[in-house]
Structures are given as structure tokens and as C-alpha cells.
């Protein structure tokens, strides 16, 4: 048995040795995803999907609580429709999967499998918005989209991915701004409070904004390896799409006006953040609030009389308190310990003959490995508190890691050296010129992640060209 | 105002005049669906989607309660994979939408947009099932599929539709049979208890079974116009797919065995049944258990002091009891009555100055139009009871309609005459020969709907050829 346990653990590469391989190993060993047959597609397995479902349910609740309605728009976009907004089609056309045949017949017009659904919503809004009374339109949909990527990795960049995309239309630019802010805050809330991942909130540079947007807001998270991951975006379109699609309404004075639009999306990519922020060399670590199983009961010496009965009783007793399960299979406890550590289940509850005698159990935290003995009659109060402690600890650790890996650079030498030595976020001033942004990317592979909402001044001049600086930007290598 | 109300109601064709047009009118006026730009695709609007979401949530709960896990398999199937099971590919290839290009590049192998996902699950099971310990595999997914249909209608037959598809693998044929039965019963339960639609449970003839199945079980409902609608199917594959995909496991004796599989699906088609079973000439009628809004408060003379305050108080008071909303817009009450009747909201709560004085409200049932005065302090007990009465009444009415439209035929003349005069289900004996089944279809346009689980004998000989009968079959014209 010792051997078997070892073999199990050995399947995971240490993250210090090869972070990319560690990621792939965790995805596989924690049974999150398998590869589809078509390049870059994912099979999201039961455990991976259960985590995603918990994230989804929470976000869906938040989206509805902010007044949005769910809808389902088609998977297919006629080519001519996709081409209506120039910047948008330029941004997406290179990654579109095209349907050209239905059954044996060649189609008259080829059809895009939606890479995103702006044009479908615009077409609908153009037909269905007439008066200021029709506004705002606050729609959201959960679905799948396809982007024909060259290099793919599970969750992080897949040919097909799952997400929600919100599409809204408003009477004024200010209303659309408010919506763009509101939904970014919803994302930040979800990711910080439920996924226990601290995020930077800010605006993308023009170079990095969404194709067709006036501006893009983003939340950015820092992974364990010091690379950033864009975790959710909220776009203000102004009236750009409205002009291209002729989406107008009559205002209260009977005057025709263009609507002002937004869109915002959060995808299965966030699962990648979850893995790379909290995971360790024993596998995944799932924050309690989104864990499908928050505590796993592992009976010890379960062949002994009464142990299994007591363990099942315990499960029944705890079921109304938290999401609890029991593994009463004939595998050895050590094997079970490894499996549930790999899956990142927040708490393990061990219960053996001695514990039963003493009317106690052993609780083992996944995040710190700490053990504590808890009397059975205190469990119902201790467990929820422990879950909250774990949730908070995960957030605190991630925040400490991000703080430790956030560095000011005032020269390109500092910039490069910091990036080489410790990665992470570089705070550096920027003149606002895209040429400097491109040069930084070329020389360092770091990209601008965001211009934070709370402006900072860490120097007077642009880190790249030395001219007068306009804004402080967070830079990082990114997924 | 009277005029406006009339205009609103006039938009609906009477179902007696033109049932197909009535259906289209209801779909549009109740704001369920709009048409997508690509032929036969649907835009499911907020109200339509909210109803579907309630059905989905209920079914998802049932699927999980029977031990299944949700997963997400890819949208795309390589052509070679689709071709692995002969009957299956023959059944689906003519309706496949083919992706041939990714960006500018032509693909080496063309890719099917999934019309159903059996082959994807089979491919996965072949790689992931090794031992009897890996069985059963009980997977389900919610998603979209595409079938390139020639003639389409919202919900009933759309190029893209939404559904859940369960795919399971078992050690024995008996286990798979049990699963096939169990999931049909889950569907029957959902449709009867939540959608208030009585269904026939039975087996499809070989001609009508799913492409690749050993047999198909079905639930069949009767629409208001006397046509049948297949409302959910559960397929037993035996080991047919397992042999084509080489899905084997080692049994407890170390012997290699093929697995036995099932699949089962229920789709947005059921929304069509909902419309056509309960709807009337005033529009949609939604059963309370799946209604997004179960009761709508319409204040009367709301400009009078205190009316709106009281109406909002009432909503706040009722919110923990049922799904209640209020329309405090400046539209006239008559307009609101029409709108919410069109949307099929089960109960209207009217509250005006006189009612407030008497500490009462008026409840108006959507199903019967009956009014009752209820004291405010009795509302919390009366409303849930009323909703249950409506739910039961809808079911009873639908059942009475089906019974009234179910007729025995022992000769082809009787068969044709009944079908012409009143439509509905024809119970008639069949010899089991596909030639008779085809002849009946050719001569009457009726198809075999199912061979009911509870066998009946209504004659000794086949209604078509006069030879010895094997089974009693329900026949009907169908959607």
C-alpha cells in the first residue's frame, strides 16, 4: 500500500521544477478535464464541472440580483452579420470556425460558430428597441463559444469554452458606464469572496481592449508562478456598435438617439486561476465556498465493529450544516488521504475506534495540513467556523503572495531584472504611447495588465521612453 | 383604452381557425422566442428562458437525485468519429452542420457540430473504463445541439436546440434496462407533476427508435389540436456502441466484457408541448409549479392615495410564500390584465381602494377565469392552495382531453374516419410488420407513437393487414 500511495503522489511534477507540467498534472490527477478529439477542446469531467457549477450558480445569482435576465441567443452568426462592425470582425475573424455545409448541401453564405455574441445582440436590439421605455435592456446568457486558437491549454485557452456573456443597451453613455463598473465589481466580488483570489481592478490600455470597445475594464489575478491572468472583463461600447447596427430609440422628446452598450464576460478560464493561485504540490486546493465537497469523512480501521455505522451517522448529522461526503470504500486510508488532498477538499474528517471511544474526530485542513481534535458535540459549530478560516487564509495567502510579487520599476533595467528574478506585477509609469507599450512587450514579453482605478504615481517619467508619464500601469507576463 | 386592449387581443388568431398560426402568435405575443438570422435558429427571450430555466432546474435536481453527475463534452465531433457506428451516422449525417475552416485555414478533417453526443461519450468511455469498479458511469450534460432541419418551427423543430443528454455505461444489460426505465420515469414525473401534462409511457417500434439503439422508450403527450408530441426519450443501446467503440471492462473474474449503454434526452421541444396543451385563445397558460411569476399584483386606481403603498406591502408580505410580482407601471389595468393573461401567469391579484377598505383582494385564476374575494389575513394560506388547485385542474383538463381524443379502431376505415373527424390517439392492433406501419403512415399520415408498457388487446388481428396481431399500438399524427 505504501508503494501505491507513493506512485500516486509521484505522478505530480513539483511546481518549482516545471510549473506548466505541474498544472497539466493537477488538471488530470484531480480529474478536472480530459482532452476532446478536436484540437483544443475540453471534456470537463464531473469534479471539474461541479466546481464550475458552483461558481456559475453564485455568479448567476449575482447577475439576476443586479436586474439582468437570462436569454439564449443562437450559436450561429451569418458572415455578413459578423462583418458589420469593422474593428470587431478584424479582432475575431482569424479565430472563427466556419460552417460551410448543412448535410450534403453547400451553404449560400458561410456561418460563423460564435466567438462571442455582440453582433447577434446588436441585430436583435436594432429590431426590438424603439423607445426610451424599452431601455435599459439587461440580458445575459450562459453558453459555449469557439475560438480557433493555435496553442491551447485546458481552461486557459481552449478552442471551445464555456462562459456567460452579458449584453446591455442603455439610453445614455453615463448609464452604460455605470453598468460597466457595476459588472466589473460583481466579478471582483465573486472572485475575491468565493474563489478567494484577490484581484486588481482597472482599465485596459487601448491596445489591449476588446475589439470594438470604447474601453475595457478588467480584473487581474496573480498566479503562483508570478504570471498574471485576466479573470473577467467588462466592456463599454459607447455608441460604436449602435452606429454600425443602427440601434436607435426615441427619447422623451421624440428625438432619435443611439443607444449605449456594454458587454461583459467571465469564463471557464477562471478555473485555471483557481488551480494556479491555490494549488500546491499535493494538488488542487478548493476554497470552501465553491467546493462541491467541503468535508470528506474517512473512517479509520473501518472493518472494526461500529466504525462505519458511526461514520455514516456523522455524515447524516452534518449534512444540513455543510456539503459533506464519506468514503467507505475498501481503499486504505492513506490512499484516500492522497486522493482528497489531490482534489483539494478543504477538510478531512478522520474517525477511528479510539476517536469514537473519546467521542471526538480529527479534522485535517487541506490548506495548512494542521490537525485538531474536536469533540463530536462541538463539530456543528466548529466546522463552519473552520471553513471560514480556510476561506480567509487562502485569500490572505494569495494576497501576501501578490504583494510580495508586486514591484515598482522606474527604469527598463529595473523592469527587466525584476521580471527575470521574481516575475509578478511591475508597477511602472507610462507615457500613454502605444509604441512604448509595444517596445516593453517586445523586450520583456510583459504586457500592460491594467491602469488601476486608484491612480498612483511612482515616478515622473515613462519607464520606457523617459518622456512625461501619464499613468501608472501594472505590467506582467500573462496567460 | 378599450380600443388598445382590443388591438392587443386581436393579434392572436383563434386556435379553431388556424392552430399553427395561433401557436406562432402565442410564441411571439407571450414573448417566448424570436427568430435568429440563421435559418431555424431561435432567440429564447427572457420570459421563455425563465420558464425553461424552471423546467431545467427541476429536471437537474431529479437527475442528480438519481445519482448522475453533470459534465461538459465538446461541441465538435471529427467526421471519422461520427462514422464509427453505422446506423447512428446514417441517422444523423443528413442533418449535420459541418465546420470545414478554422480562420483562413481549411481543416484536414471536417468537423460535425454535434447533433447528439453518443460518439463523444463512447470515445471517452473506451479510454476511461477498465474495470467493473469503474461502472456504472452516470453522466449528464446540458447543452446545445444542431440538426440542419428543412422545415423549422420555434421549440418544435429548430436547427439549434437546447437539451440535456444523459449517457451511461453499465456492467450488464439488466442494469442498462433499469436505467432506461428509471430515466423515462423521471421524465414522466417531470412532465406530469411539474408541467401538468399527462403522458403515455411506452416503447417505440423499431422503425421509430433512435439511430443505433436496441430500443427506445418514450413519453408521448397529446396537443390541443389532437396531434401527438414526443416529449422525452430514453434509449437502451445494448452493447452495440460498445462493440463499435470497443468499450470493455474486466469483470470480477478478470474476463473482458462489453459495457451496456443508455442515453436519454429532454429538450426545449417540451416548451412546445406546454404551449399546445394548456394554451387558449387568450394566450399561454403556465402551470404554477414552473411559472416564473405565479401571481401578479395589479393595483386598481393606483393614483389614489395609499393604493400603491398597500400593493407593495402586499408583494413584500407574499414574497416568501410564492413567486409574486407587481405591475405598478402607468398602463391601464385592462392592458395589464391582457398582458399577463397572454403570458399565462396563473393568478392575478387585483387590489383597489374598495378592497383596501374591506381588507381584501380579488384573485383571478388564469385557467378558468374565476374570481374570488379573499381577506388579506387569509391570503397566505389561500394562495398556495389555489396554485395547487390550478396545477391539478390543468392536469385534469389535459387528461380529460386526451381521454376524449383516444379511440379504438379495429379496421382501417375506422382508423381513417376517427383520425379525420377528431384526431387524437388511435389504439389499434398491429402484426409487428414494418410494412403495415409504413402503409398506415402512407395512407393516414399517422405514425406509431408507442407500444404502451401496459399491454392491451382491443382486437385479435392487425388493423392494417388482418393477420394475427402482436401488440396494441398508439397511433397519431405527430409534431
Tab-separated table of C-alpha atoms in Angstrom, chain A residues 104-364:
chain	number	residue	atom	x	y	z
A	104	UNK	CA	-24.812	17.457	-48.184
A	105	UNK	CA	-25.593	20.988	-49.280
A	106	UNK	CA	-23.114	23.802	-49.502
A	107	UNK	CA	-24.481	26.890	-47.795
A	108	UNK	CA	-25.056	30.050	-49.803
A	109	UNK	CA	-23.467	32.097	-47.022
A	110	UNK	CA	-20.959	30.654	-44.627
A	111	UNK	CA	-21.763	30.731	-40.949
A	112	UNK	CA	-19.517	31.546	-38.015
A	113	UNK	CA	-19.721	29.488	-34.855
A	114	UNK	CA	-19.998	32.380	-32.406
A	115	UNK	CA	-16.645	33.505	-30.976
A	116	UNK	CA	-18.687	35.994	-28.902
A	117	UNK	CA	-22.220	37.268	-29.474
A	118	UNK	CA	-22.135	41.075	-29.728
A	119	UNK	CA	-23.418	41.169	-33.297
A	120	UNK	CA	-26.333	38.834	-32.545
A	121	UNK	CA	-27.487	41.011	-29.672
A	122	UNK	CA	-26.981	44.171	-31.737
A	123	UNK	CA	-29.096	42.789	-34.551
A	124	UNK	CA	-31.831	41.922	-32.058
A	125	UNK	CA	-31.631	45.268	-30.286
A	126	UNK	CA	-31.854	47.127	-33.601
A	127	UNK	CA	-35.180	45.385	-34.240
A	128	UNK	CA	-36.576	45.475	-30.733
A	129	UNK	CA	-35.608	48.800	-29.229
A	130	UNK	CA	-37.857	51.672	-30.285
A	131	UNK	CA	-38.465	53.991	-27.361
A	132	UNK	CA	-36.723	55.109	-24.180
A	133	UNK	CA	-39.344	52.924	-22.474
A	134	UNK	CA	-37.592	49.866	-23.932
A	135	UNK	CA	-34.370	50.749	-22.120
A	136	UNK	CA	-32.301	49.528	-20.475
A	137	UNK	CA	-32.063	46.040	-21.932
A	138	UNK	CA	-30.165	43.910	-19.440
A	139	UNK	CA	-29.526	40.478	-20.963
A	140	UNK	CA	-27.162	37.704	-20.041
A	141	UNK	CA	-26.555	34.250	-21.430
A	142	UNK	CA	-24.655	31.162	-20.356
A	143	UNK	CA	-23.207	29.232	-23.239
A	144	UNK	CA	-20.301	27.975	-25.246
A	145	UNK	CA	-18.200	29.903	-27.743
A	146	UNK	CA	-15.482	28.819	-30.156
A	147	UNK	CA	-12.154	30.458	-30.929
A	148	UNK	CA	-9.838	28.569	-33.191
A	149	UNK	CA	-6.654	29.010	-31.158
A	150	UNK	CA	-3.235	27.821	-32.311
A	151	UNK	CA	-1.943	26.837	-28.882
A	152	UNK	CA	-4.362	25.548	-26.311
A	153	UNK	CA	-4.327	24.505	-22.659
A	154	UNK	CA	-7.196	23.185	-20.530
A	155	UNK	CA	-9.266	26.059	-19.106
A	156	UNK	CA	-6.674	28.703	-20.013
A	157	UNK	CA	-7.050	28.694	-23.762
A	158	UNK	CA	-9.386	26.182	-25.345
A	159	UNK	CA	-10.975	26.121	-28.793
A	160	UNK	CA	-14.379	25.883	-27.186
A	161	UNK	CA	-15.021	27.360	-23.792
A	162	UNK	CA	-17.983	27.980	-21.512
A	163	UNK	CA	-18.882	31.363	-20.140
A	164	UNK	CA	-21.567	33.886	-19.512
A	165	UNK	CA	-21.763	36.950	-21.684
A	166	UNK	CA	-23.855	39.921	-20.654
A	167	UNK	CA	-25.084	42.338	-23.326
A	168	UNK	CA	-26.831	45.532	-22.342
A	169	UNK	CA	-28.227	48.624	-24.031
A	170	UNK	CA	-28.789	51.952	-22.288
A	171	UNK	CA	-30.195	55.377	-23.011
A	172	UNK	CA	-27.073	57.306	-22.087
A	173	UNK	CA	-23.333	56.939	-22.054
A	174	UNK	CA	-23.386	57.514	-18.293
A	175	UNK	CA	-25.843	54.637	-17.769
A	176	UNK	CA	-23.586	52.357	-19.788
A	177	UNK	CA	-20.563	53.481	-17.761
A	178	UNK	CA	-22.363	52.676	-14.546
A	179	UNK	CA	-23.266	49.230	-15.869
A	180	UNK	CA	-19.681	48.562	-16.980
A	181	UNK	CA	-18.457	49.468	-13.488
A	182	UNK	CA	-21.206	47.510	-11.744
A	183	UNK	CA	-20.495	44.276	-13.569
A	184	UNK	CA	-16.748	44.525	-13.033
A	185	UNK	CA	-17.498	44.889	-9.348
A	186	UNK	CA	-19.734	41.793	-9.491
A	187	UNK	CA	-16.827	39.849	-10.993
A	188	UNK	CA	-14.370	41.197	-8.422
A	189	UNK	CA	-16.792	40.231	-5.663
A	190	UNK	CA	-17.264	36.717	-6.999
A	191	UNK	CA	-13.559	36.114	-7.471
A	192	UNK	CA	-12.454	37.625	-4.171
A	193	UNK	CA	-15.236	36.390	-1.904
A	194	UNK	CA	-15.962	32.978	-3.394
A	195	UNK	CA	-12.774	31.975	-5.163
A	196	UNK	CA	-10.585	33.650	-2.517
A	197	UNK	CA	-8.470	35.280	-5.211
A	198	UNK	CA	-7.517	38.951	-4.756
A	199	UNK	CA	-7.766	40.942	-7.973
A	200	UNK	CA	-6.534	44.237	-9.347
A	201	UNK	CA	-9.344	46.319	-10.811
A	202	UNK	CA	-8.559	48.638	-13.662
A	203	UNK	CA	-8.846	49.703	-17.248
A	204	UNK	CA	-7.097	48.091	-20.212
A	205	UNK	CA	-4.932	50.211	-22.491
A	206	UNK	CA	-6.341	50.817	-25.975
A	207	UNK	CA	-4.010	48.171	-27.341
A	208	UNK	CA	-5.384	45.523	-25.001
A	209	UNK	CA	-9.077	46.457	-25.081
A	210	UNK	CA	-11.821	44.358	-26.656
A	211	UNK	CA	-12.231	44.595	-30.430
A	212	UNK	CA	-14.915	47.215	-30.949
A	213	UNK	CA	-14.989	48.642	-27.424
A	214	UNK	CA	-14.571	52.232	-26.313
A	215	UNK	CA	-12.809	50.881	-23.244
A	216	UNK	CA	-12.433	47.620	-21.354
A	217	UNK	CA	-12.332	47.152	-17.594
A	218	UNK	CA	-10.583	44.110	-16.198
A	219	UNK	CA	-9.839	42.173	-13.065
A	220	UNK	CA	-6.335	40.721	-12.989
A	221	UNK	CA	-5.070	37.988	-10.702
A	222	UNK	CA	-1.549	36.783	-9.993
A	223	UNK	CA	-0.758	33.107	-10.355
A	224	UNK	CA	1.680	31.172	-8.199
A	225	UNK	CA	4.386	31.318	-10.869
A	226	UNK	CA	4.260	35.113	-10.963
A	227	UNK	CA	2.275	35.371	-14.203
A	228	UNK	CA	-0.969	37.333	-14.428
A	229	UNK	CA	-4.325	36.016	-15.574
A	230	UNK	CA	-7.100	38.250	-16.880
A	231	UNK	CA	-10.063	36.916	-14.920
A	232	UNK	CA	-13.084	38.829	-16.146
A	233	UNK	CA	-13.715	41.815	-18.404
A	234	UNK	CA	-16.432	44.419	-18.762
A	235	UNK	CA	-16.587	46.488	-21.952
A	236	UNK	CA	-18.095	49.900	-22.629
A	237	UNK	CA	-19.001	50.180	-26.315
A	238	UNK	CA	-20.216	53.743	-26.334
A	239	UNK	CA	-22.401	54.017	-29.418
A	240	UNK	CA	-19.941	52.316	-31.783
A	241	UNK	CA	-21.962	49.145	-32.303
A	242	UNK	CA	-25.198	51.137	-32.214
A	243	UNK	CA	-23.990	53.210	-35.169
A	244	UNK	CA	-22.845	50.146	-37.106
A	245	UNK	CA	-26.146	48.343	-36.467
A	246	UNK	CA	-28.380	51.398	-36.380
A	247	UNK	CA	-29.746	50.784	-32.890
A	248	UNK	CA	-31.750	53.878	-32.083
A	249	UNK	CA	-34.567	54.897	-29.776
A	250	UNK	CA	-36.884	57.853	-29.491
A	251	UNK	CA	-36.088	59.781	-26.339
A	252	UNK	CA	-38.682	61.525	-24.143
A	253	UNK	CA	-38.674	64.468	-26.521
A	254	UNK	CA	-39.297	62.283	-29.536
A	255	UNK	CA	-35.735	62.677	-30.796
A	256	UNK	CA	-33.893	59.700	-32.269
A	257	UNK	CA	-30.796	58.701	-30.301
A	258	UNK	CA	-28.246	55.928	-30.490
A	259	UNK	CA	-28.195	53.506	-27.565
A	260	UNK	CA	-25.048	52.991	-25.492
A	261	UNK	CA	-23.954	49.429	-24.922
A	262	UNK	CA	-21.860	47.186	-22.748
A	263	UNK	CA	-20.822	43.574	-22.683
A	264	UNK	CA	-19.059	41.571	-20.007
A	265	UNK	CA	-17.897	38.002	-19.677
A	266	UNK	CA	-16.416	35.520	-17.268
A	267	UNK	CA	-15.399	32.079	-18.475
A	268	UNK	CA	-14.092	28.638	-17.521
A	269	UNK	CA	-10.654	30.321	-17.660
A	270	UNK	CA	-11.285	31.225	-14.038
A	271	UNK	CA	-10.839	27.530	-13.245
A	272	UNK	CA	-7.236	27.981	-14.362
A	273	UNK	CA	-6.825	30.817	-11.867
A	274	UNK	CA	-8.294	28.656	-9.132
A	275	UNK	CA	-5.732	25.947	-9.816
A	276	UNK	CA	-2.729	28.240	-10.174
A	277	UNK	CA	-3.458	30.526	-7.220
A	278	UNK	CA	-4.310	27.987	-4.518
A	279	UNK	CA	-2.809	24.703	-5.717
A	280	UNK	CA	0.324	23.154	-4.243
A	281	UNK	CA	2.499	20.114	-4.742
A	282	UNK	CA	-0.123	17.840	-3.289
A	283	UNK	CA	-2.654	19.028	-5.878
A	284	UNK	CA	-5.661	21.249	-6.030
A	285	UNK	CA	-6.914	23.403	-3.150
A	286	UNK	CA	-10.572	24.428	-3.475
A	287	UNK	CA	-11.895	27.344	-1.419
A	288	UNK	CA	-14.708	26.090	0.858
A	289	UNK	CA	-17.387	28.383	-0.570
A	290	UNK	CA	-17.196	26.770	-4.003
A	291	UNK	CA	-16.071	23.284	-3.002
A	292	UNK	CA	-18.526	20.580	-4.169
A	293	UNK	CA	-17.485	18.609	-1.086
A	294	UNK	CA	-16.399	20.757	1.851
A	295	UNK	CA	-15.518	17.912	4.182
A	296	UNK	CA	-14.764	14.268	3.490
A	297	UNK	CA	-15.196	11.692	6.215
A	298	UNK	CA	-12.538	8.981	6.115
A	299	UNK	CA	-13.243	6.150	8.566
A	300	UNK	CA	-10.126	4.645	10.152
A	301	UNK	CA	-9.981	0.882	10.760
A	302	UNK	CA	-13.429	0.736	9.269
A	303	UNK	CA	-13.518	-3.064	9.470
A	304	UNK	CA	-13.870	-2.745	13.254
A	305	UNK	CA	-17.351	-3.061	14.588
A	306	UNK	CA	-19.335	0.132	14.818
A	307	UNK	CA	-16.892	2.393	12.954
A	308	UNK	CA	-18.791	2.586	9.678
A	309	UNK	CA	-22.124	2.985	11.425
A	310	UNK	CA	-20.785	5.875	13.447
A	311	UNK	CA	-19.210	7.424	10.350
A	312	UNK	CA	-22.499	7.278	8.458
A	313	UNK	CA	-24.307	8.714	11.469
A	314	UNK	CA	-21.830	11.559	11.467
A	315	UNK	CA	-22.432	12.242	7.786
A	316	UNK	CA	-26.186	12.282	8.307
A	317	UNK	CA	-25.792	14.605	11.248
A	318	UNK	CA	-23.572	17.053	9.353
A	319	UNK	CA	-25.473	17.090	6.062
A	320	UNK	CA	-27.605	20.069	6.954
A	321	UNK	CA	-24.536	22.035	8.111
A	322	UNK	CA	-22.192	21.675	5.144
A	323	UNK	CA	-21.524	19.709	1.941
A	324	UNK	CA	-20.129	16.519	3.425
A	325	UNK	CA	-19.389	13.118	1.956
A	326	UNK	CA	-17.954	9.842	3.165
A	327	UNK	CA	-15.561	7.423	1.527
A	328	UNK	CA	-16.406	3.988	2.869
A	329	UNK	CA	-14.720	2.142	0.009
A	330	UNK	CA	-12.240	-0.611	0.790
A	331	UNK	CA	-9.245	1.509	-0.191
A	332	UNK	CA	-6.668	2.164	2.536
A	333	UNK	CA	-6.997	5.436	4.479
A	334	UNK	CA	-3.645	6.649	3.170
A	335	UNK	CA	-4.862	6.265	-0.396
A	336	UNK	CA	-7.991	8.213	0.450
A	337	UNK	CA	-5.970	10.949	2.153
A	338	UNK	CA	-3.943	11.411	-1.019
A	339	UNK	CA	-6.945	11.376	-3.300
A	340	UNK	CA	-8.865	14.030	-1.407
A	341	UNK	CA	-5.792	16.155	-0.951
A	342	UNK	CA	-5.275	15.951	-4.700
A	343	UNK	CA	-8.870	17.058	-5.200
A	344	UNK	CA	-8.380	19.904	-2.750
A	345	UNK	CA	-11.270	19.078	-0.451
A	346	UNK	CA	-10.992	21.690	2.326
A	347	UNK	CA	-11.385	19.444	5.380
A	348	UNK	CA	-10.786	15.772	6.071
A	349	UNK	CA	-12.627	14.239	8.998
A	350	UNK	CA	-10.916	11.157	10.393
A	351	UNK	CA	-12.831	8.894	12.719
A	352	UNK	CA	-11.490	5.643	14.133
A	353	UNK	CA	-12.259	3.344	17.093
A	354	UNK	CA	-10.252	5.482	19.532
A	355	UNK	CA	-11.986	8.652	18.392
A	356	UNK	CA	-15.367	7.005	18.822
A	357	UNK	CA	-14.382	5.984	22.341
A	358	UNK	CA	-13.395	9.543	23.150
A	359	UNK	CA	-16.429	10.966	21.322
A	360	UNK	CA	-14.245	13.053	19.034
A	361	UNK	CA	-12.973	13.289	15.484
A	362	UNK	CA	-9.785	14.550	13.890
A	363	UNK	CA	-10.115	17.473	11.497
A	364	UNK	CA	-7.324	17.990	8.969
